[in-house]
Amino acid sequence: MMSDLTKLTLAEARDRLRAREVSSLELTEACLSAIEGAGALNAFVHHTPEIARDQARAADARLAAGDAPAMCGLPIGVKDLFCTKGVPSQAASRILEGFLPEYESTVTSQLFDAGAVMLGKLNMDEFAMGSSNETSVYGNVVNPWRRGNDETALTPGGSSGGSAAAVAADLCLAATGTDTGGSIRQPAAFTGIVGIKPTYGRCSRWGVVAFASSLDQAGPMTKTVRDAAIMLGAMSGHDPKDSTSADLPVPDFEAMLTGDIRGKVIGIPKEYRMDGMPAEIETLWADGTAMLRAAGAEIRDISLPHTKYALPAYYVIAPAEASSNLARYDGVRYGHRAKLAQGDGITEMYEKTRAEGFGPEVQRRVMVGTYVLSAGFYDAYYNRARRVRALIKRDFDEVFAGGIDAILTPATPSAAFGLGEMQDADPVQMYLNDVFTVTVNLAGLPGIAVPAGMDAQGLPLGLQLIGRPWEEGDLLNTAYALEQAAGFVAKPGKWW
Amino acid sequence: MSIAPETAARVAKLARIKVEPEALPALAAEFNTILGFIEQLNEVDVEGIEPMTSVTPMRLKRRADVVTDGDRQDQILKNAPDAREGFFAVPKVVE
């Protein structure tokens, strides 16, 4: 009974809470014990049971009083990238060890205002830099899915790997994620859950540890498309503290889920057919296309000619912004400071602190960013990448102007791979994981990953839908139709 | 273009990250892999294209130029590795 409660979707739990069939405290206790039994996944890295119980009691009081906002009483996990007041928020980095924010991020504060219950903080790649959750100071997250009876530990994807594993393993009903190049959608696809990155500016970035500010967006990671609609609504909206957050009304996304996509025009971009793409991904994509056609959508072949250049542009722009954003970690104001030797001055303090505090991938990206921004290379690398970015966005603008409502692509080039399998590959091999998702960040568009099938080894595979800016409601509805047609209901067998 | 270990050392210095001399050749090799990947951008015709500054065509909001916050010295210093007498403390900067 207890463990069944954790399997509920947000929508089911909300309805049962409102019907007073279950209390938030019961739901919360069920999740807390599921988390306690799931240490092997290494998804939750800071546990906040006292906060959770307090919030659950408060939610139960609100429910009793008939005041039940969207997330009232629903237990969720929060990615370690979100600053949460008085609770460790270290972006999975050693350099933020011991940091206890004096403030609450706008997204988590909105979720709490909407009644959500925080169970704890979730593991991730350090500073959200990674695609396999292997760069975290807390160690790897393990995917609850396995290849049949093979016990090889698989990656949940990254950077929101803890969020993905926790939702897939029913440790929480949903989780927050963030996505700079695919960090919500790729892990969602690797774990058989739903993840949406909204339009840039839909969710406030205030209080979210910055990686690449022109690309970062928060979003929900959930068991169903309906849940994504519910939670995205609670996370969205204008925030005067983030000048890039959009002052636009937030529609009732859930109310837009009719499942009716008759007459919608779905684009299939030919550039997403990559050399060496596994046949299973090709088949999944073709199946998804057929499902949308059967649901009444018109399918149209489209071209996004600059797709190939998205990853190289991203690997200039994101490290450049990161090198600037991460300059704040200097050992002076918060976090780790290296022990200094006799006679060390302030430069040694900076250099030792940052060498000790940042892991290898973060150091690499900060230095690449420093290089592409340095005198003599700024135009050749950084400005060129920003011009290519403008072309990538123009590709999408033209396609949407031509009447396309949404674009269907694979979410990832493969199913989840083994932890450590990419260890000997060069960094660029790992970067290729984001090949289908990164264009969406560069163009600031909403994108959603929906579980749509399994590979031969029994691992989930996801499809991605890309929508027009600010039309998350329409995008969610198309995703809802795809979800219904695909009928993905598989769950990982519990081994942890 | 190929990055030499000396260039890697200069970049590490600019980034204020201490890299031991013996680690420089490997670091330079990684830079070369990544920059080699980035070189593809040279194939793109970007003539007449402005570098993107904002992904959404919106004007940044302006706020009134007034003080809206303050008196938070304790909160601001609370996470400092070394704070003394209401200030951040650092090693000696000027001899």
Coordinates of C-alpha atoms in Angstrom, one line a residue:
Chain A
M1 CA 0.0 0.0 0.0
M2 CA 2.7 2.4 1.1
S3 CA 4.9 1.7 -2.0
D4 CA 1.9 1.9 -4.3
L5 CA 1.4 5.5 -3.2
T6 CA 4.7 6.5 -4.7
K7 CA 3.7 5.1 -8.0
L8 CA 0.9 7.7 -8.4
T9 CA 1.1 10.4 -11.0
L10 CA 0.8 14.0 -9.9
A11 CA -2.7 14.1 -11.4
E12 CA -3.9 10.9 -9.6
A13 CA -2.4 11.9 -6.3
R14 CA -3.9 15.4 -6.6
D15 CA -7.3 14.0 -7.2
R16 CA -7.0 11.6 -4.3
L17 CA -5.8 14.3 -2.0
R18 CA -8.6 16.6 -3.0
A19 CA -11.1 13.7 -2.4
R20 CA -9.5 13.3 1.0
E21 CA -8.8 9.6 0.2
V22 CA -5.2 10.0 1.2
S23 CA -3.2 12.7 3.1
S24 CA -0.1 14.5 2.0
L25 CA 1.7 13.2 5.0
E26 CA 0.9 9.6 4.0
L27 CA 2.2 10.2 0.5
T28 CA 5.2 12.0 1.8
E29 CA 6.1 9.2 4.3
A30 CA 5.7 6.6 1.4
C31 CA 8.2 8.6 -0.7
L32 CA 10.6 9.1 2.2
S33 CA 10.7 5.3 2.9
A34 CA 11.1 4.6 -0.9
I35 CA 14.1 7.1 -0.9
E36 CA 15.6 5.5 2.2
G37 CA 15.5 2.1 0.4
A38 CA 17.1 3.4 -2.8
G39 CA 20.5 4.4 -1.7
A40 CA 22.0 2.2 -4.5
L41 CA 20.6 4.7 -7.1
N42 CA 22.4 7.6 -5.5
A43 CA 19.6 9.9 -6.8
F44 CA 18.8 11.9 -3.6
V45 CA 22.0 13.5 -2.2
H46 CA 20.5 15.8 0.5
H47 CA 17.5 14.5 2.4
T48 CA 15.0 17.0 3.9
P49 CA 12.5 14.8 5.7
E50 CA 11.7 17.5 8.3
I51 CA 10.9 20.1 5.7
A52 CA 8.9 17.5 3.8
R53 CA 6.8 16.6 6.8
D54 CA 6.2 20.2 7.8
Q55 CA 5.2 21.1 4.2
A56 CA 2.9 18.0 4.1
R57 CA 1.2 18.9 7.3
A58 CA 0.7 22.5 6.0
A59 CA -0.7 21.1 2.7
D60 CA -3.1 18.8 4.6
A61 CA -4.3 21.8 6.5
R62 CA -4.9 23.7 3.2
L63 CA -6.6 20.7 1.7
A64 CA -8.9 20.4 4.8
A65 CA -9.7 24.1 4.4
G66 CA -10.7 23.5 0.8
D67 CA -7.7 25.6 -0.5
A68 CA -5.9 23.2 -2.8
P69 CA -3.6 24.9 -5.4
A70 CA -2.1 23.0 -8.3
M71 CA 0.7 21.1 -6.5
C72 CA -0.9 21.0 -3.0
G73 CA 0.5 18.1 -1.0
L74 CA 2.5 16.6 -3.9
P75 CA 6.0 15.3 -2.9
I76 CA 8.7 16.2 -5.4
G77 CA 12.5 16.2 -5.6
V78 CA 14.5 19.3 -6.4
K79 CA 17.7 19.2 -8.6
D80 CA 20.7 20.4 -6.6
L81 CA 21.1 23.3 -9.0
F82 CA 18.2 25.2 -7.4
C83 CA 19.0 27.3 -4.4
T84 CA 16.8 26.2 -1.5
K85 CA 16.9 28.3 1.6
G86 CA 18.9 26.8 4.4
V87 CA 19.3 23.5 2.5
P88 CA 22.6 22.5 0.8
S89 CA 22.6 23.6 -2.8
Q90 CA 25.9 22.8 -4.4
A91 CA 25.3 22.1 -8.0
A92 CA 27.0 18.8 -7.4
S93 CA 30.3 20.6 -7.0
R94 CA 32.9 20.5 -4.3
I95 CA 33.4 24.3 -4.7
L96 CA 29.9 24.9 -3.2
E97 CA 30.4 22.5 -0.3
G98 CA 28.8 23.8 2.8
F99 CA 26.9 26.6 1.0
L100 CA 23.5 27.2 2.6
P101 CA 21.5 29.7 0.5
E102 CA 19.9 32.6 2.4
Y103 CA 17.2 32.7 -0.2
E104 CA 14.9 30.5 -2.2
S105 CA 14.9 30.2 -6.0
T106 CA 11.9 31.6 -7.7
V107 CA 10.9 28.3 -9.2
T108 CA 11.0 26.4 -5.9
S109 CA 9.3 29.2 -4.1
Q110 CA 6.5 29.1 -6.7
L111 CA 6.2 25.4 -6.3
F112 CA 6.1 25.7 -2.5
D113 CA 3.4 28.4 -2.8
A114 CA 1.5 26.0 -5.0
G115 CA 1.7 23.5 -2.1
A116 CA 4.5 21.2 -3.3
V117 CA 6.4 19.1 -0.7
M118 CA 10.2 18.9 -1.1
L119 CA 11.7 15.5 -0.2
G120 CA 15.3 16.5 -0.8
K121 CA 17.9 17.5 -3.4
L122 CA 18.8 15.5 -6.4
N123 CA 22.1 14.4 -7.8
M124 CA 23.3 15.9 -11.2
D125 CA 26.4 16.5 -13.2
E126 CA 28.6 19.1 -11.7
F127 CA 27.3 22.5 -12.7
A128 CA 25.0 20.7 -15.1
M129 CA 28.0 19.9 -17.3
G130 CA 27.7 16.4 -18.5
S131 CA 25.4 13.9 -20.2
S132 CA 25.8 10.8 -18.0
N133 CA 25.8 12.0 -14.4
E134 CA 29.4 10.9 -14.0
T135 CA 30.9 14.4 -13.2
S136 CA 29.1 14.8 -9.9
V137 CA 31.0 15.3 -6.6
Y138 CA 28.4 12.9 -5.1
G139 CA 29.3 10.1 -7.5
N140 CA 27.4 8.5 -10.3
V141 CA 23.6 8.2 -10.3
V142 CA 22.5 4.7 -11.4
N143 CA 19.7 4.2 -13.8
P144 CA 16.9 2.1 -12.3
W145 CA 16.6 0.4 -15.8
R146 CA 18.8 -2.5 -16.7
R147 CA 19.4 -4.4 -19.9
G148 CA 17.2 -7.4 -19.1
N149 CA 18.9 -9.6 -16.5
D150 CA 22.3 -8.0 -17.2
E151 CA 23.4 -6.2 -14.0
T152 CA 25.6 -3.7 -15.7
A153 CA 25.0 -0.3 -14.1
L154 CA 23.7 2.2 -16.7
T155 CA 23.7 5.9 -16.8
P156 CA 20.4 7.7 -16.2
G157 CA 21.7 10.4 -18.6
G158 CA 22.6 13.9 -17.5
S159 CA 22.8 16.5 -16.3
S160 CA 19.4 16.0 -14.5
G161 CA 20.2 12.3 -13.9
G162 CA 19.2 12.2 -10.2
S163 CA 15.8 13.8 -11.1
A164 CA 15.3 11.2 -13.9
A165 CA 16.3 8.2 -11.8
A166 CA 14.2 9.4 -8.9
V167 CA 11.0 9.8 -10.9
A168 CA 11.5 6.6 -12.9
A169 CA 12.1 4.6 -9.7
D170 CA 9.0 6.1 -8.0
L171 CA 11.0 7.8 -5.2
C172 CA 9.0 11.0 -5.8
L173 CA 6.0 11.9 -7.9
A174 CA 8.0 14.4 -10.0
A175 CA 11.1 16.5 -10.0
T176 CA 12.5 19.7 -11.2
G177 CA 15.2 19.6 -13.8
T178 CA 17.2 22.2 -15.8
D179 CA 18.2 22.0 -19.5
T180 CA 21.0 23.9 -21.1
G181 CA 21.7 21.5 -24.0
G182 CA 19.4 18.6 -23.4
S183 CA 19.8 18.0 -19.6
I184 CA 16.0 17.4 -19.1
R185 CA 15.1 15.7 -22.3
Q186 CA 18.1 13.2 -22.6
P187 CA 17.8 11.8 -19.1
A188 CA 14.0 11.7 -19.4
A189 CA 14.5 9.6 -22.6
F190 CA 17.0 7.3 -20.9
T191 CA 14.7 6.5 -18.0
G192 CA 11.3 6.3 -19.7
I193 CA 9.8 9.5 -18.3
V194 CA 8.5 12.8 -19.6
G195 CA 10.6 16.0 -19.5
I196 CA 9.9 19.4 -21.0
K197 CA 12.2 22.3 -21.5
P198 CA 10.0 25.3 -21.9
T199 CA 10.6 28.4 -24.1
Y200 CA 13.6 30.4 -22.9
G201 CA 12.1 32.9 -20.5
R202 CA 9.1 30.9 -19.4
C203 CA 10.6 30.0 -16.0
S204 CA 12.6 32.4 -13.9
R205 CA 16.3 31.6 -13.7
W206 CA 16.6 33.5 -10.4
G207 CA 18.2 31.3 -7.8
V208 CA 19.2 28.6 -10.2
V209 CA 23.0 28.2 -10.2
A210 CA 24.0 29.6 -13.6
F211 CA 25.8 27.5 -16.3
A212 CA 25.1 29.2 -19.6
S213 CA 22.6 32.0 -19.0
S214 CA 21.4 32.4 -22.6
L215 CA 20.6 28.7 -22.8
D216 CA 19.6 27.6 -19.2
Q217 CA 15.9 26.8 -18.6
A218 CA 14.2 25.0 -15.8
G219 CA 11.4 22.5 -16.4
P220 CA 9.5 19.6 -14.9
M221 CA 10.4 15.9 -15.1
T222 CA 7.3 13.7 -14.6
K223 CA 5.7 10.4 -15.2
T224 CA 3.2 11.6 -17.7
V225 CA 2.5 14.5 -20.1
R226 CA -0.5 15.6 -18.0
D227 CA 1.8 15.8 -15.0
A228 CA 4.3 17.9 -17.0
A229 CA 1.4 20.3 -17.9
I230 CA 0.4 20.6 -14.2
M231 CA 3.9 21.2 -12.9
L232 CA 5.1 23.5 -15.7
G233 CA 2.1 25.7 -14.9
A234 CA 3.2 26.0 -11.3
M235 CA 6.9 26.7 -12.3
S236 CA 6.2 29.3 -15.0
G237 CA 5.6 33.0 -15.0
H238 CA 7.2 36.4 -15.0
D239 CA 9.7 37.3 -12.3
P240 CA 11.0 40.8 -11.9
K241 CA 14.2 39.3 -10.5
D242 CA 15.1 37.7 -13.8
S243 CA 15.1 40.3 -16.6
T244 CA 14.9 37.6 -19.3
S245 CA 11.8 36.1 -17.8
A246 CA 8.8 36.8 -20.1
D247 CA 6.0 38.9 -18.9
L248 CA 3.4 36.8 -20.7
P249 CA 0.3 35.1 -19.3
V250 CA 0.7 31.4 -18.3
P251 CA -2.2 29.5 -19.9
D252 CA -3.8 26.5 -18.1
F253 CA -1.6 23.9 -19.8
E254 CA -3.6 21.0 -18.5
A255 CA -6.9 22.3 -19.8
M256 CA -5.3 22.3 -23.3
L257 CA -4.8 18.5 -23.3
T258 CA -7.6 17.4 -25.5
G259 CA -5.6 14.8 -27.4
D260 CA -7.1 16.2 -30.6
I261 CA -4.3 17.0 -33.1
R262 CA -6.3 16.6 -36.3
G263 CA -5.1 19.1 -38.9
K264 CA -1.8 19.8 -37.0
V265 CA 1.2 19.9 -39.3
I266 CA 4.2 17.9 -38.0
G267 CA 7.6 18.4 -39.5
I268 CA 10.2 15.7 -39.9
P269 CA 13.6 17.2 -40.4
K270 CA 15.8 15.3 -42.7
E271 CA 19.0 16.6 -41.1
Y272 CA 18.2 14.6 -37.9
R273 CA 18.8 11.3 -39.8
M274 CA 22.3 10.8 -38.7
D275 CA 24.9 8.5 -40.1
G276 CA 25.3 5.4 -38.0
M277 CA 22.1 6.0 -36.1
P278 CA 20.9 2.7 -34.6
A279 CA 18.1 1.0 -36.6
E280 CA 16.0 1.0 -33.4
I281 CA 16.0 4.7 -33.2
E282 CA 15.1 5.0 -36.9
T283 CA 12.2 2.6 -36.4
L284 CA 11.0 4.4 -33.3
W285 CA 11.0 7.7 -35.2
A286 CA 9.1 6.2 -38.1
D287 CA 6.6 4.6 -35.6
G288 CA 6.1 7.9 -33.9
T289 CA 5.5 9.6 -37.2
A290 CA 2.9 7.0 -38.1
M291 CA 1.2 7.4 -34.7
L292 CA 0.8 11.2 -35.2
R293 CA -0.5 10.6 -38.8
A294 CA -3.0 8.1 -37.5
A295 CA -4.1 10.7 -34.9
G296 CA -5.0 13.0 -37.8
A297 CA -1.9 15.2 -38.1
E298 CA -0.4 16.0 -41.5
I299 CA 3.2 14.9 -41.8
R300 CA 5.6 17.1 -43.8
D301 CA 9.3 16.6 -44.6
I302 CA 11.2 19.7 -43.6
S303 CA 14.8 20.9 -43.7
L304 CA 16.8 22.6 -40.9
P305 CA 20.0 23.1 -42.9
H306 CA 22.3 24.4 -40.1
T307 CA 21.5 21.5 -37.7
K308 CA 25.0 20.0 -38.1
Y309 CA 26.6 23.2 -36.7
A310 CA 24.5 23.3 -33.6
L311 CA 26.8 21.2 -31.4
P312 CA 30.0 23.0 -32.4
A313 CA 28.3 26.4 -31.8
Y314 CA 27.0 25.2 -28.5
Y315 CA 30.5 24.1 -27.4
V316 CA 31.7 27.7 -28.0
I317 CA 28.8 29.6 -26.5
A318 CA 28.1 27.4 -23.4
P319 CA 31.7 27.2 -22.2
A320 CA 32.1 31.0 -22.9
E321 CA 29.2 31.8 -20.8
A322 CA 30.2 29.3 -18.2
S323 CA 33.7 30.7 -17.9
S324 CA 32.1 34.1 -17.1
N325 CA 29.4 32.7 -14.8
L326 CA 31.8 30.5 -12.9
A327 CA 34.3 33.3 -12.3
R328 CA 32.3 34.0 -9.1
Y329 CA 33.7 30.9 -7.4
D330 CA 36.8 32.6 -6.0
G331 CA 36.9 31.3 -2.5
V332 CA 35.9 34.6 -1.0
R333 CA 32.2 34.9 -0.7
Y334 CA 30.9 31.3 -0.4
G335 CA 31.8 27.7 -0.7
H336 CA 35.2 26.1 -0.7
R337 CA 38.5 27.9 -0.1
A338 CA 41.8 26.0 -0.5
K339 CA 44.2 25.8 2.4
L340 CA 47.0 28.2 1.6
A341 CA 50.7 27.8 2.1
Q342 CA 52.9 30.4 3.9
G343 CA 53.4 33.4 1.6
D344 CA 50.5 32.5 -0.8
G345 CA 48.7 35.6 -2.0
I346 CA 45.3 36.2 -3.5
T347 CA 46.2 34.8 -6.9
E348 CA 47.3 31.5 -5.4
M349 CA 44.1 31.4 -3.4
Y350 CA 42.0 31.7 -6.5
E351 CA 44.1 29.2 -8.5
K352 CA 44.2 26.6 -5.7
T353 CA 40.6 27.0 -4.7
R354 CA 39.3 26.6 -8.3
A355 CA 41.7 23.7 -9.0
E356 CA 40.4 21.8 -5.9
G357 CA 36.8 22.9 -6.2
F358 CA 36.1 22.2 -9.8
G359 CA 36.1 18.7 -11.3
P360 CA 37.9 17.9 -14.6
E361 CA 35.0 18.5 -16.9
V362 CA 34.1 21.9 -15.4
Q363 CA 37.8 22.9 -15.5
R364 CA 37.9 21.9 -19.1
R365 CA 34.8 23.9 -20.1
V366 CA 35.9 27.0 -18.1
M367 CA 39.2 26.9 -19.8
V368 CA 37.8 26.3 -23.3
G369 CA 35.4 29.3 -22.6
T370 CA 38.3 31.4 -21.5
Y371 CA 40.2 30.6 -24.7
V372 CA 37.4 31.4 -27.1
L373 CA 36.8 34.7 -25.3
S374 CA 40.4 35.6 -25.2
A375 CA 41.9 38.5 -27.2
G376 CA 42.5 37.5 -30.8
F377 CA 40.0 34.6 -30.8
Y378 CA 36.8 36.4 -29.7
D379 CA 35.7 37.1 -33.3
A380 CA 36.9 33.8 -34.8
Y381 CA 35.2 31.6 -32.2
Y382 CA 32.6 33.4 -30.0
N383 CA 31.2 35.9 -32.5
R384 CA 31.2 33.3 -35.3
A385 CA 29.3 30.8 -33.0
R386 CA 26.7 33.5 -32.2
R387 CA 26.2 34.2 -35.9
V388 CA 25.7 30.5 -36.6
R389 CA 23.3 30.4 -33.7
A390 CA 21.3 33.2 -35.4
L391 CA 21.2 30.9 -38.5
I392 CA 20.0 27.9 -36.5
K393 CA 17.2 30.0 -35.1
R394 CA 16.3 31.3 -38.5
D395 CA 16.0 27.7 -39.8
F396 CA 13.3 27.1 -37.2
D397 CA 11.6 30.5 -37.8
E398 CA 11.3 29.7 -41.5
V399 CA 9.9 26.3 -40.9
F400 CA 7.3 27.6 -38.4
A401 CA 6.4 30.4 -40.7
G402 CA 5.8 27.8 -43.4
G403 CA 2.9 26.3 -41.3
I404 CA 4.6 23.7 -39.2
D405 CA 3.1 23.3 -35.7
A406 CA 5.6 20.9 -34.2
I407 CA 8.7 19.0 -35.2
L408 CA 9.2 15.3 -34.4
T409 CA 12.8 13.9 -33.8
P410 CA 14.4 11.2 -31.8
A411 CA 15.3 12.4 -28.3
T412 CA 18.7 10.7 -28.1
P413 CA 21.0 8.9 -30.6
S414 CA 21.0 5.7 -28.4
A415 CA 19.4 4.1 -25.3
A416 CA 21.1 4.5 -22.0
F417 CA 24.8 3.4 -22.0
G418 CA 26.8 1.8 -19.3
L419 CA 28.4 3.9 -16.6
G420 CA 32.1 4.2 -17.4
E421 CA 31.6 3.0 -21.0
M422 CA 32.5 6.5 -22.3
Q423 CA 35.5 6.9 -20.0
D424 CA 38.1 6.4 -22.7
A425 CA 36.3 8.3 -25.3
D426 CA 37.3 11.9 -26.0
P427 CA 35.1 14.6 -24.6
V428 CA 33.5 15.2 -28.1
Q429 CA 32.1 11.7 -28.2
M430 CA 30.2 12.4 -25.0
Y431 CA 29.0 15.8 -26.3
L432 CA 27.3 13.9 -29.3
N433 CA 24.6 12.7 -26.8
D434 CA 23.0 16.1 -27.1
V435 CA 22.9 16.2 -30.9
F436 CA 19.1 16.2 -31.2
T437 CA 18.4 18.4 -28.2
V438 CA 20.9 21.2 -28.4
T439 CA 19.4 23.0 -31.4
V440 CA 16.3 23.7 -29.2
N441 CA 18.3 25.5 -26.6
L442 CA 20.2 27.6 -29.2
A443 CA 16.9 28.6 -30.7
G444 CA 15.2 29.2 -27.3
L445 CA 12.3 26.9 -28.2
P446 CA 10.2 24.5 -26.1
G447 CA 11.0 20.8 -26.5
I448 CA 9.6 17.7 -24.8
A449 CA 10.8 14.1 -24.5
V450 CA 8.1 11.5 -24.5
P451 CA 8.8 7.8 -23.8
A452 CA 7.7 6.0 -27.0
G453 CA 9.2 2.5 -27.1
M454 CA 11.9 0.0 -26.0
D455 CA 15.1 -1.2 -27.5
A456 CA 15.8 -4.9 -28.0
Q457 CA 17.5 -5.0 -24.5
G458 CA 14.4 -3.7 -22.8
L459 CA 15.6 -0.1 -22.3
P460 CA 13.3 2.9 -22.9
L461 CA 13.6 5.1 -25.9
G462 CA 12.2 8.6 -26.3
L463 CA 11.0 10.9 -29.0
Q464 CA 11.3 14.6 -28.9
L465 CA 8.7 17.2 -30.1
I466 CA 9.8 20.7 -30.7
G467 CA 7.2 23.5 -30.6
R468 CA 6.8 27.1 -31.5
P469 CA 7.9 29.7 -28.9
W470 CA 5.4 30.2 -26.0
E471 CA 3.2 27.5 -27.4
E472 CA 4.0 24.9 -24.7
G473 CA 0.2 24.2 -24.4
D474 CA -0.1 23.1 -28.0
L475 CA 3.2 21.2 -27.8
L476 CA 2.0 19.4 -24.6
N477 CA -1.2 18.5 -26.4
T478 CA 0.7 17.0 -29.3
A479 CA 2.9 15.1 -26.8
Y480 CA -0.2 13.9 -25.1
A481 CA -1.6 12.5 -28.3
L482 CA 1.8 10.8 -28.9
E483 CA 1.9 9.4 -25.4
Q484 CA -1.6 7.9 -25.8
A485 CA -0.8 6.4 -29.1
A486 CA 2.6 5.0 -27.9
G487 CA 1.0 3.6 -24.7
F488 CA 4.4 3.3 -23.0
V489 CA 3.6 1.9 -19.5
A490 CA 6.7 -0.2 -18.7
K491 CA 8.5 0.3 -15.4
P492 CA 12.0 -0.8 -14.4
G493 CA 12.0 -3.9 -12.3
K494 CA 13.0 -3.1 -8.7
W495 CA 16.5 -4.5 -8.0
W496 CA 17.7 -1.7 -5.6
Chain B
M1 CA 45.4 25.3 -35.4
S2 CA 47.2 23.4 -32.7
I3 CA 47.4 24.4 -29.1
A4 CA 50.8 24.1 -27.4
P5 CA 51.3 23.3 -23.7
E6 CA 52.5 26.9 -23.3
T7 CA 49.1 28.2 -24.6
A8 CA 47.3 25.8 -22.3
A9 CA 49.3 27.2 -19.4
R10 CA 48.3 30.7 -20.4
V11 CA 44.7 29.8 -20.6
A12 CA 44.8 28.1 -17.2
K13 CA 46.4 31.3 -15.8
L14 CA 43.6 33.4 -17.3
A15 CA 41.0 31.1 -15.9
R16 CA 42.7 31.2 -12.5
I17 CA 42.9 27.4 -12.3
K18 CA 46.1 25.9 -11.1
V19 CA 47.3 23.2 -13.5
E20 CA 50.5 21.3 -12.7
P21 CA 53.1 21.5 -15.4
E22 CA 53.0 17.7 -16.0
A23 CA 49.3 17.9 -16.8
L24 CA 49.7 20.6 -19.5
P25 CA 50.4 18.3 -22.5
A26 CA 47.2 16.3 -21.9
L27 CA 45.2 19.4 -21.3
A28 CA 46.5 20.9 -24.6
A29 CA 45.6 17.7 -26.4
E30 CA 42.0 17.9 -25.1
F31 CA 41.8 21.5 -26.2
N32 CA 42.9 20.4 -29.6
T33 CA 40.2 17.8 -29.8
I34 CA 37.5 20.3 -28.8
L35 CA 38.8 23.1 -30.9
G36 CA 39.1 20.7 -33.9
F37 CA 35.4 20.0 -33.4
I38 CA 34.6 23.7 -33.2
E39 CA 36.5 24.4 -36.4
Q40 CA 33.6 23.1 -38.4
L41 CA 32.0 26.5 -37.9
N42 CA 34.4 27.9 -40.4
E43 CA 32.4 26.0 -43.2
V44 CA 29.3 28.2 -42.5
D45 CA 28.7 31.3 -44.6
V46 CA 27.9 33.9 -42.0
E47 CA 28.2 36.9 -44.3
G48 CA 25.7 39.6 -43.3
I49 CA 24.5 37.7 -40.2
E50 CA 24.5 39.6 -36.9
P51 CA 25.7 37.7 -33.8
M52 CA 22.7 36.7 -31.7
T53 CA 22.3 38.7 -28.6
S54 CA 18.9 37.6 -27.4
V55 CA 17.1 34.4 -28.3
T56 CA 13.7 35.9 -27.9
P57 CA 12.9 39.2 -29.6
M58 CA 12.0 40.9 -26.4
R59 CA 13.1 44.2 -24.8
L60 CA 14.6 43.7 -21.4
K61 CA 12.5 45.1 -18.7
R62 CA 13.7 48.2 -17.0
R63 CA 13.1 48.9 -13.4
A64 CA 13.0 52.1 -11.4
D65 CA 16.5 53.2 -10.3
V66 CA 15.7 53.1 -6.6
V67 CA 17.0 51.1 -3.6
T68 CA 14.8 48.1 -3.0
D69 CA 16.9 46.0 -0.8
G70 CA 19.8 46.2 1.7
D71 CA 20.8 45.8 5.3
R72 CA 21.7 42.2 4.8
Q73 CA 25.4 42.2 5.9
D74 CA 25.0 39.2 8.1
Q75 CA 23.2 37.2 5.5
I76 CA 25.7 38.1 2.8
L77 CA 28.7 37.2 5.0
K78 CA 27.1 34.0 6.4
N79 CA 28.6 31.7 3.7
A80 CA 32.0 33.3 3.5
P81 CA 35.0 30.9 4.2
D82 CA 36.5 33.8 6.2
A83 CA 34.7 36.9 7.4
R84 CA 35.9 39.3 10.0
E85 CA 34.4 42.4 11.5
G86 CA 31.7 42.7 8.9
F87 CA 34.0 42.1 5.9
F88 CA 35.2 39.3 3.6
A89 CA 38.7 38.4 4.6
V90 CA 41.3 37.5 2.0
P91 CA 45.1 37.0 1.9
K92 CA 47.2 40.2 1.7
V93 CA 46.6 41.8 -1.8
V94 CA 49.1 44.7 -1.6
E95 CA 52.5 44.5 0.1

